[in-house]
């Protein structure tokens, strides 16, 4: 067995820097192959003698020697390696029942080469396993996307089908009502005619009977009352005009087309919002960037402007005049989305900014200055870099979506699912941070906080 003295003598010939490197290799697993690491805590502060003791305990038989020789080669002390190898040869006869092959320089060189080949193969396997995971993840995402599109398509067609059914039902009802109106009119005319016929028939019978009566004292008196024809309507201009149903059908079809168009737009807006909501990220506020007027909640989800200025250090990241704060999380690729409750506020700014934006003094929030934001002013004025925005309803929750690679920043009214505004063809060259400004206090009129809300997305 290799004497600990020989190992110690070898380590004594190492410089301090080489000895430091030697101990670093002892902390690594599988360097060389098949050897486990010595615990960092045990090697910390160990001198050369302590290190030899740890190696002898950790690696029995010739293990300590083999590990030493391998590390000596790594740190370019092949002279010491050769000396140890010669020592091993001189002690080989002392080893009994040892089933390992004799060591020699050629064997060590070939073994080292094989180990490197093995490491390369391992790395290639790992890279391919990683690629499999990447492909599986992409396929899973694609499969879920297909399922969502199928479900959305079924919903669209179900809504359209129901609209057609409802439209047809309303059309049929209108036609039936017209038919009933015409039928009721005809029935009324017939009843009047039958009543006149009845009266005329009765008068005719009376006249006929009187005409057959012989001379009678009452003849002249009865004649004067029966000679006149009962009053009747002039039916010459009376007719039942057939109802026009074509106009009803045309109007119903036009109304159906308009309804389908509106439903289509609503569903498309809904599905577009759902598409971006799947990229929701957990965003929190960064107190190290917050203006001294701002009050942040402990969980970093709420911010509002207080009525007093806090005494904060003027570090480079803080906004020292503008009432702004950034999110902690940064993004430099891919897509991300978050939602902010703005209900009850009369002024706010939201969006994203690049990492190097000016945070001192007066700020002009424009894309040229690294700000992709929209804002509310005076309770009802919405703007995006001096462009007035038209909103159907006053948003209570705003969604912010960024596609870094496509240069896209979009804002949504989450409740109505309408698109508020989009910045397109943006040129992103550095990290982006979520941006928030709850606006000034305005004597309590704008004291409601901005609240980063969990995204209610049903996958």
Coordinates of C-alpha atoms in Angstrom, one line a residue:
X1 CA 0.0 0.0 0.0
X2 CA 1.2 3.4 -0.8
X3 CA 2.7 5.1 2.2
X4 CA 1.1 8.4 3.3
X5 CA 4.6 9.7 3.7
X6 CA 5.2 9.6 -0.1
X7 CA 2.0 11.5 -0.7
X8 CA 2.8 14.1 1.9
X9 CA 6.3 14.5 0.4
X10 CA 4.8 15.1 -3.0
X11 CA 2.4 17.7 -1.8
X12 CA 5.2 19.5 0.0
X13 CA 6.8 20.1 -3.5
X14 CA 3.7 22.0 -4.6
X15 CA 3.5 25.8 -4.5
X16 CA 0.7 27.4 -2.5
X17 CA -1.2 28.2 -5.6
X18 CA -0.8 24.6 -7.0
X19 CA -1.8 23.2 -3.6
X20 CA -4.9 25.3 -3.7
X21 CA -5.7 24.0 -7.2
X22 CA -5.0 20.4 -6.0
X23 CA -7.6 20.8 -3.2
X24 CA -10.1 22.3 -5.6
X25 CA -10.0 19.1 -7.7
X26 CA -10.5 17.0 -4.6
X27 CA -13.9 18.8 -4.1
X28 CA -15.1 17.7 -7.6
X29 CA -17.0 14.5 -8.2
X30 CA -15.9 12.1 -11.0
X31 CA -12.6 13.8 -11.6
X32 CA -11.1 11.4 -12.5
X33 CA -13.9 9.0 -13.3
X34 CA -15.0 6.8 -10.5
X35 CA -13.8 9.0 -7.6
X36 CA -16.2 10.9 -5.4
X37 CA -15.4 14.3 -3.9
X38 CA -14.1 15.0 -0.4
X39 CA -16.5 17.2 1.5
X40 CA -15.7 20.9 1.1
X41 CA -16.1 21.5 4.9
X42 CA -13.4 18.9 5.6
X43 CA -10.9 20.4 3.1
X44 CA -11.5 23.9 4.3
X45 CA -8.3 25.0 6.1
X46 CA -6.7 21.6 5.8
X47 CA -2.9 21.7 5.4
X48 CA -0.8 19.2 3.3
X49 CA -0.6 16.6 6.1
X50 CA -4.4 16.9 6.8
X51 CA -5.1 16.6 3.1
X52 CA -3.1 13.4 2.9
X53 CA -4.9 11.9 5.8
X54 CA -8.3 12.7 4.3
X55 CA -7.3 11.1 1.0
X56 CA -6.0 7.9 2.6
X57 CA -9.2 7.6 4.5
X58 CA -11.4 8.4 1.5
X59 CA -9.5 6.3 -1.2
X60 CA -8.3 2.9 0.0
X61 CA -5.5 0.8 -1.5
X62 CA -3.9 2.7 -4.4
X63 CA -6.9 5.0 -4.8
X64 CA -5.1 8.0 -3.1
X65 CA -2.2 7.5 -5.4
X66 CA -4.3 7.3 -8.5
X67 CA -6.2 10.4 -7.6
X68 CA -3.1 12.3 -6.8
X69 CA -1.5 11.3 -10.1
X70 CA -4.6 12.4 -12.1
X71 CA -4.7 15.8 -10.4
X72 CA -1.0 16.3 -10.8
X73 CA -1.5 15.9 -14.5
X74 CA -4.4 18.4 -14.5
X75 CA -2.2 21.0 -12.8
X76 CA 0.8 20.3 -15.1
X77 CA 3.1 18.6 -12.5
X78 CA 3.9 15.6 -14.6
X79 CA 7.3 15.4 -13.0
X80 CA 5.8 14.6 -9.6
X81 CA 3.3 12.3 -11.3
X82 CA 6.2 10.3 -12.8
X83 CA 8.0 10.1 -9.5
X84 CA 4.9 8.7 -7.8
X85 CA 4.4 6.3 -10.6
X86 CA 7.9 5.0 -10.1
X87 CA 7.2 4.7 -6.3
X88 CA 4.1 2.6 -7.1
X89 CA 6.1 0.2 -9.3
X90 CA 8.6 -0.3 -6.5
X91 CA 5.8 -1.2 -4.1
X92 CA 3.7 -3.3 -6.5
X93 CA 5.0 -6.6 -4.9
X94 CA 3.5 -5.5 -1.6
X95 CA 0.0 -5.5 -3.0
X96 CA -1.8 -8.8 -2.5
X97 CA -5.0 -10.1 -4.3
X98 CA -5.3 -6.8 -6.1
X99 CA -7.4 -7.3 -9.3
X100 CA -6.6 -4.0 -11.0
X101 CA -4.2 -3.8 -14.0
X102 CA -0.7 -2.4 -13.5
X103 CA -0.4 1.2 -14.0
X104 CA 2.0 2.7 -16.5
X105 CA 2.4 5.9 -18.4
X106 CA 0.8 4.6 -21.6
X107 CA -2.1 3.2 -19.6
X108 CA -2.7 6.5 -17.8
X109 CA -2.6 8.4 -21.1
X110 CA -5.0 6.1 -22.8
X111 CA -7.3 6.1 -19.8
X112 CA -7.3 9.9 -19.7
X113 CA -8.2 10.0 -23.4
X114 CA -11.0 7.5 -22.9
X115 CA -12.3 9.5 -19.9
X116 CA -12.4 12.6 -22.1
X117 CA -14.2 10.7 -24.8
X118 CA -16.7 9.4 -22.2
X119 CA -17.2 13.0 -21.0
X120 CA -17.9 14.2 -24.5
X121 CA -20.4 11.4 -25.1
X122 CA -22.1 12.2 -21.8
X123 CA -22.3 15.9 -22.8
X124 CA -23.7 14.9 -26.2
X125 CA -26.3 12.7 -24.5
X126 CA -27.2 15.5 -22.1
X127 CA -27.6 17.9 -25.0
X128 CA -29.9 15.5 -26.8
X129 CA -31.9 14.8 -23.7
X130 CA -32.3 18.6 -23.3
X131 CA -33.4 18.8 -26.9
X132 CA -36.0 16.0 -26.3
X133 CA -37.4 18.0 -23.3
X134 CA -37.5 21.1 -25.5
X135 CA -39.3 19.3 -28.3
X136 CA -41.7 17.7 -25.8
X137 CA -42.4 21.1 -24.2
X138 CA -43.0 22.7 -27.6
X139 CA -45.3 19.8 -28.7
X140 CA -47.2 20.0 -25.4
X141 CA -47.7 23.8 -25.9
X142 CA -48.7 23.2 -29.5
X143 CA -51.2 20.5 -28.4
X144 CA -52.7 22.7 -25.7
X145 CA -52.9 25.5 -28.2
X146 CA -54.7 23.2 -30.7
X147 CA -57.2 22.2 -28.0
X148 CA -57.8 25.8 -27.1
X149 CA -58.4 26.7 -30.8
X150 CA -60.8 23.7 -31.2
X151 CA -62.7 24.8 -28.0
X152 CA -62.8 28.4 -29.2
X153 CA -63.9 27.4 -32.7
X154 CA -66.7 25.3 -31.2
X155 CA -67.8 28.2 -29.1
X156 CA -67.8 30.6 -32.1
X157 CA -69.9 28.2 -34.2
X158 CA -72.2 27.5 -31.3
X159 CA -72.8 31.2 -30.8
X160 CA -73.3 31.7 -34.5
X161 CA -75.6 28.7 -34.7
X162 CA -77.7 29.9 -31.7
X163 CA -77.9 33.4 -33.3
X164 CA -79.2 31.8 -36.5
X165 CA -81.7 29.8 -34.6
X166 CA -82.9 32.8 -32.6
X167 CA -83.1 34.9 -35.8
X168 CA -85.1 32.3 -37.5
X169 CA -87.4 32.0 -34.5
X170 CA -88.0 35.7 -34.4
X171 CA -88.5 35.8 -38.2
X172 CA -91.1 33.0 -38.1
X173 CA -92.8 34.7 -35.2
X174 CA -93.0 38.0 -37.1
X175 CA -94.4 36.2 -40.2
X176 CA -97.0 34.3 -38.1
X177 CA -98.0 37.6 -36.4
X178 CA -98.5 39.2 -39.8
X179 CA -100.5 36.2 -41.0
X180 CA -102.7 36.3 -37.9
X181 CA -103.3 40.0 -38.4
X182 CA -104.4 39.4 -42.0
X183 CA -106.5 36.4 -40.9
X184 CA -108.2 38.5 -38.2
X185 CA -108.9 41.3 -40.7
X186 CA -110.5 38.8 -43.1
X187 CA -112.5 37.2 -40.4
X188 CA -113.8 40.6 -39.3
X189 CA -114.9 41.5 -42.9
X190 CA -116.6 38.1 -43.3
X191 CA -118.5 38.6 -40.1
X192 CA -119.7 42.0 -41.2
X193 CA -120.7 40.6 -44.6
X194 CA -122.6 37.7 -43.0
X195 CA -124.3 40.1 -40.7
X196 CA -125.5 42.2 -43.6
X197 CA -126.5 39.1 -45.5
X198 CA -128.6 38.0 -42.6
X199 CA -130.3 41.4 -42.3
X200 CA -130.9 41.5 -46.1
X201 CA -132.3 38.0 -46.1
X202 CA -134.7 38.8 -43.3
X203 CA -135.8 42.0 -45.1
X204 CA -136.2 40.1 -48.3
X205 CA -138.4 37.5 -46.7
X206 CA -140.6 40.2 -45.2
X207 CA -140.9 42.0 -48.5
X208 CA -141.8 38.7 -50.3
X209 CA -144.4 37.9 -47.7
X210 CA -146.0 41.4 -47.9
X211 CA -146.0 41.3 -51.7
X212 CA -148.2 38.1 -51.6
X213 CA -150.6 39.6 -49.1
X214 CA -154.1 40.5 -50.6
X215 CA -155.5 43.9 -50.1
X216 CA -155.4 44.6 -46.5
X217 CA -156.0 47.7 -44.4
X218 CA -152.4 47.4 -43.0
X219 CA -150.7 47.0 -46.4
X220 CA -150.0 50.6 -46.9
X221 CA -148.6 51.1 -43.4
X222 CA -146.3 48.0 -43.7
X223 CA -145.2 48.9 -47.2
X224 CA -143.7 52.2 -46.0
X225 CA -141.5 50.5 -43.4
X226 CA -140.4 47.5 -45.6
X227 CA -139.9 49.3 -48.8
X228 CA -136.5 50.8 -47.7
X229 CA -133.3 48.6 -47.9
X230 CA -131.3 48.2 -44.6
X231 CA -128.2 50.3 -44.4
X232 CA -125.0 48.4 -45.6
X233 CA -121.3 49.1 -46.3
X234 CA -120.0 49.8 -49.7
X235 CA -117.8 46.8 -50.2
X236 CA -116.5 47.8 -53.6
X237 CA -113.2 49.3 -52.3
X238 CA -112.9 46.7 -49.5
X239 CA -110.3 44.0 -49.8
X240 CA -107.8 41.9 -47.8
X241 CA -104.3 42.9 -48.9
X242 CA -101.8 39.9 -48.7
X243 CA -99.1 40.6 -46.2
X244 CA -95.6 41.2 -47.5
X245 CA -93.2 38.7 -46.0
X246 CA -90.2 39.3 -48.2
X247 CA -89.3 42.5 -46.4
X248 CA -89.4 40.7 -43.0
X249 CA -87.0 38.0 -44.3
X250 CA -84.6 40.6 -45.8
X251 CA -84.6 42.7 -42.6
X252 CA -84.1 39.6 -40.5
X253 CA -81.2 38.4 -42.6
X254 CA -79.6 41.9 -42.4
X255 CA -80.1 42.0 -38.7
X256 CA -78.6 38.5 -38.4
X257 CA -75.5 39.5 -40.4
X258 CA -75.0 42.5 -38.1
X259 CA -75.5 40.4 -35.0
X260 CA -73.0 37.7 -36.2
X261 CA -70.5 40.4 -37.0
X262 CA -70.8 41.9 -33.5
X263 CA -70.6 38.4 -31.9
X264 CA -67.6 37.6 -34.0
X265 CA -65.7 40.7 -32.9
X266 CA -66.6 40.1 -29.3
X267 CA -65.4 36.5 -29.4
X268 CA -62.2 37.3 -31.3
X269 CA -61.4 40.0 -28.7
X270 CA -62.0 37.4 -26.0
X271 CA -59.8 34.8 -27.6
X272 CA -57.0 37.3 -28.3
X273 CA -57.0 38.2 -24.6
X274 CA -56.9 34.6 -23.5
X275 CA -54.0 34.0 -25.8
X276 CA -51.8 36.6 -24.2
X277 CA -53.0 35.7 -20.6
X278 CA -51.3 32.4 -20.9
X279 CA -48.0 34.3 -20.7
X280 CA -48.8 35.7 -17.3
X281 CA -45.8 36.4 -15.0
X282 CA -45.7 37.1 -11.3
X283 CA -44.8 40.7 -11.0
X284 CA -43.9 42.6 -7.8
X285 CA -42.9 46.2 -7.2
X286 CA -39.2 47.1 -6.5
X287 CA -39.0 49.4 -3.5
X288 CA -35.4 50.4 -4.5
X289 CA -36.8 52.2 -7.5
X290 CA -39.8 53.9 -5.9
X291 CA -40.2 57.7 -5.7
X292 CA -40.1 59.0 -2.1
X293 CA -43.8 59.9 -2.3
X294 CA -44.9 56.3 -3.0
X295 CA -46.2 53.9 -0.4
X296 CA -45.8 50.2 -1.3
X297 CA -47.5 47.2 0.4
X298 CA -45.4 44.6 2.2
X299 CA -46.2 42.0 -0.5
X300 CA -45.1 44.4 -3.3
X301 CA -48.5 44.3 -5.0
X302 CA -50.0 47.7 -4.2
X303 CA -48.7 51.2 -4.6
X304 CA -50.3 54.6 -4.0
X305 CA -49.0 58.2 -3.6
X306 CA -48.9 59.4 0.0
X307 CA -49.3 63.0 1.2
X308 CA -45.8 63.2 2.6
X309 CA -42.3 62.7 1.3
X310 CA -40.2 59.9 2.8
X311 CA -36.5 60.4 3.6
X312 CA -34.9 57.9 1.2
X313 CA -31.3 57.7 -0.1
X314 CA -30.9 59.1 -3.5
X315 CA -29.5 56.0 -5.2
X316 CA -29.2 55.8 -9.0
X317 CA -32.1 53.5 -9.4
X318 CA -34.7 55.6 -7.7
X319 CA -37.1 58.1 -9.4
X320 CA -36.3 61.3 -7.6
X321 CA -39.1 63.5 -9.1
X322 CA -41.5 61.4 -11.2
X323 CA -44.0 59.4 -9.1
X324 CA -42.8 56.1 -10.6
X325 CA -41.8 52.7 -9.5
X326 CA -40.6 49.6 -11.5
X327 CA -41.2 45.9 -11.1
X328 CA -38.4 43.7 -9.8
X329 CA -38.6 41.3 -12.7
X330 CA -36.9 42.0 -15.9
X331 CA -37.4 40.5 -19.4
X332 CA -35.1 40.3 -22.3
X333 CA -36.8 37.8 -24.6
X334 CA -40.0 35.9 -25.1
X335 CA -43.5 37.1 -24.0
X336 CA -44.9 38.2 -20.7
X337 CA -48.2 39.6 -19.4
X338 CA -49.5 41.1 -16.2
X339 CA -52.7 42.8 -15.0
X340 CA -53.2 45.9 -12.8
X341 CA -56.4 47.1 -11.1
X342 CA -57.0 50.8 -11.8
X343 CA -60.6 51.0 -10.5
X344 CA -61.4 54.3 -8.7
X345 CA -58.4 56.2 -9.9
X346 CA -58.4 59.5 -11.8
X347 CA -54.7 59.3 -12.9
X348 CA -52.2 56.5 -13.6
X349 CA -49.5 55.3 -16.0
X350 CA -48.7 51.7 -16.9
X351 CA -46.5 49.8 -19.3
X352 CA -42.8 48.8 -19.7
X353 CA -39.5 50.7 -19.8
X354 CA -36.0 49.8 -20.8
X355 CA -33.4 49.3 -18.0
X356 CA -31.4 52.5 -18.7
X357 CA -34.3 55.0 -18.7
X358 CA -33.6 58.4 -17.1
X359 CA -34.9 58.3 -13.5
X360 CA -33.9 61.8 -12.5
X361 CA -35.7 65.1 -13.0
X362 CA -38.5 65.7 -15.5
X363 CA -39.3 62.7 -17.8
X364 CA -40.9 62.6 -21.2
X365 CA -42.6 59.2 -21.5
X366 CA -42.1 58.3 -25.1
X367 CA -40.8 55.2 -27.0
X368 CA -37.8 57.2 -28.1
X369 CA -36.9 57.6 -24.4
X370 CA -37.5 54.0 -23.6
X371 CA -41.1 54.3 -22.3
X372 CA -43.9 52.2 -23.8
X373 CA -46.8 53.3 -21.7
X374 CA -50.4 54.6 -21.6
X375 CA -51.9 56.9 -19.1
X376 CA -55.2 58.3 -17.7
X377 CA -55.5 62.0 -16.9
X378 CA -58.4 64.0 -15.3
X379 CA -60.5 60.8 -14.8
X380 CA -61.4 60.4 -18.5
X381 CA -58.6 61.3 -20.8
X382 CA -56.5 58.3 -22.1
X383 CA -53.3 58.8 -23.9
X384 CA -50.3 57.0 -25.4
X385 CA -47.4 59.3 -26.1
X386 CA -49.5 62.4 -26.9
X387 CA -52.0 60.3 -28.9
X388 CA -55.6 60.4 -27.6
X389 CA -57.1 57.0 -27.1
X390 CA -60.8 56.1 -27.4
X391 CA -62.2 53.5 -24.9
X392 CA -65.7 52.1 -25.0
X393 CA -65.8 51.8 -21.3
X394 CA -63.6 53.1 -18.5
X395 CA -61.3 50.2 -17.7
X396 CA -61.2 48.9 -14.1
X397 CA -58.4 46.4 -14.8
X398 CA -55.7 46.8 -17.5
X399 CA -53.7 44.0 -18.9
X400 CA -50.2 44.6 -20.3
X401 CA -48.7 42.2 -22.8
X402 CA -45.2 42.3 -24.3
X403 CA -43.7 40.2 -27.1
X404 CA -40.0 41.1 -26.9
X405 CA -38.9 39.3 -30.0
X406 CA -41.7 40.8 -32.2
X407 CA -41.4 44.3 -30.7
X408 CA -45.0 44.5 -29.5
X409 CA -46.5 46.1 -26.4
X410 CA -50.3 45.9 -26.1
X411 CA -52.8 47.1 -23.5
X412 CA -56.2 45.5 -22.8
X413 CA -59.4 46.3 -20.9
X414 CA -59.6 43.0 -19.1
X415 CA -63.3 43.2 -18.2
X416 CA -64.6 44.2 -21.6
X417 CA -61.8 42.2 -23.3
X418 CA -61.2 45.2 -25.7
X419 CA -57.8 46.1 -27.0
X420 CA -57.0 49.7 -25.8
X421 CA -53.7 50.3 -27.6
X422 CA -50.7 48.6 -29.2
X423 CA -47.2 49.8 -29.8
X424 CA -45.8 47.9 -32.8
X425 CA -42.4 47.6 -34.5
X426 CA -40.7 48.5 -31.2
X427 CA -36.9 48.1 -31.1
X428 CA -35.9 46.4 -27.9
X429 CA -32.2 46.1 -27.3
X430 CA -32.0 45.7 -23.5
X431 CA -33.9 44.5 -20.5
X432 CA -37.5 45.6 -20.0
X433 CA -39.1 46.3 -16.6
X434 CA -42.8 46.6 -15.8
X435 CA -43.6 50.3 -15.1
X436 CA -46.2 51.8 -12.7
X437 CA -47.2 55.3 -11.7
X438 CA -50.3 55.7 -9.4
X439 CA -50.2 59.5 -10.1
X440 CA -50.2 62.2 -7.5
X441 CA -52.5 62.2 -4.4
X442 CA -54.6 65.2 -5.5
X443 CA -55.9 65.8 -2.0
X444 CA -57.3 62.3 -1.8
X445 CA -59.1 62.3 -5.1
X446 CA -56.5 59.9 -6.5
X447 CA -55.5 58.0 -3.3
X448 CA -56.7 54.6 -4.5
X449 CA -53.8 52.3 -5.1
X450 CA -52.7 50.5 -8.2
X451 CA -53.0 46.8 -7.5
X452 CA -51.1 44.1 -9.4
X453 CA -53.8 41.4 -9.7
X454 CA -53.6 37.6 -10.2
X455 CA -54.5 36.7 -13.7
X456 CA -57.7 34.7 -13.9
X457 CA -56.8 32.6 -16.9
X458 CA -58.5 29.2 -17.4
X459 CA -56.2 27.0 -19.4

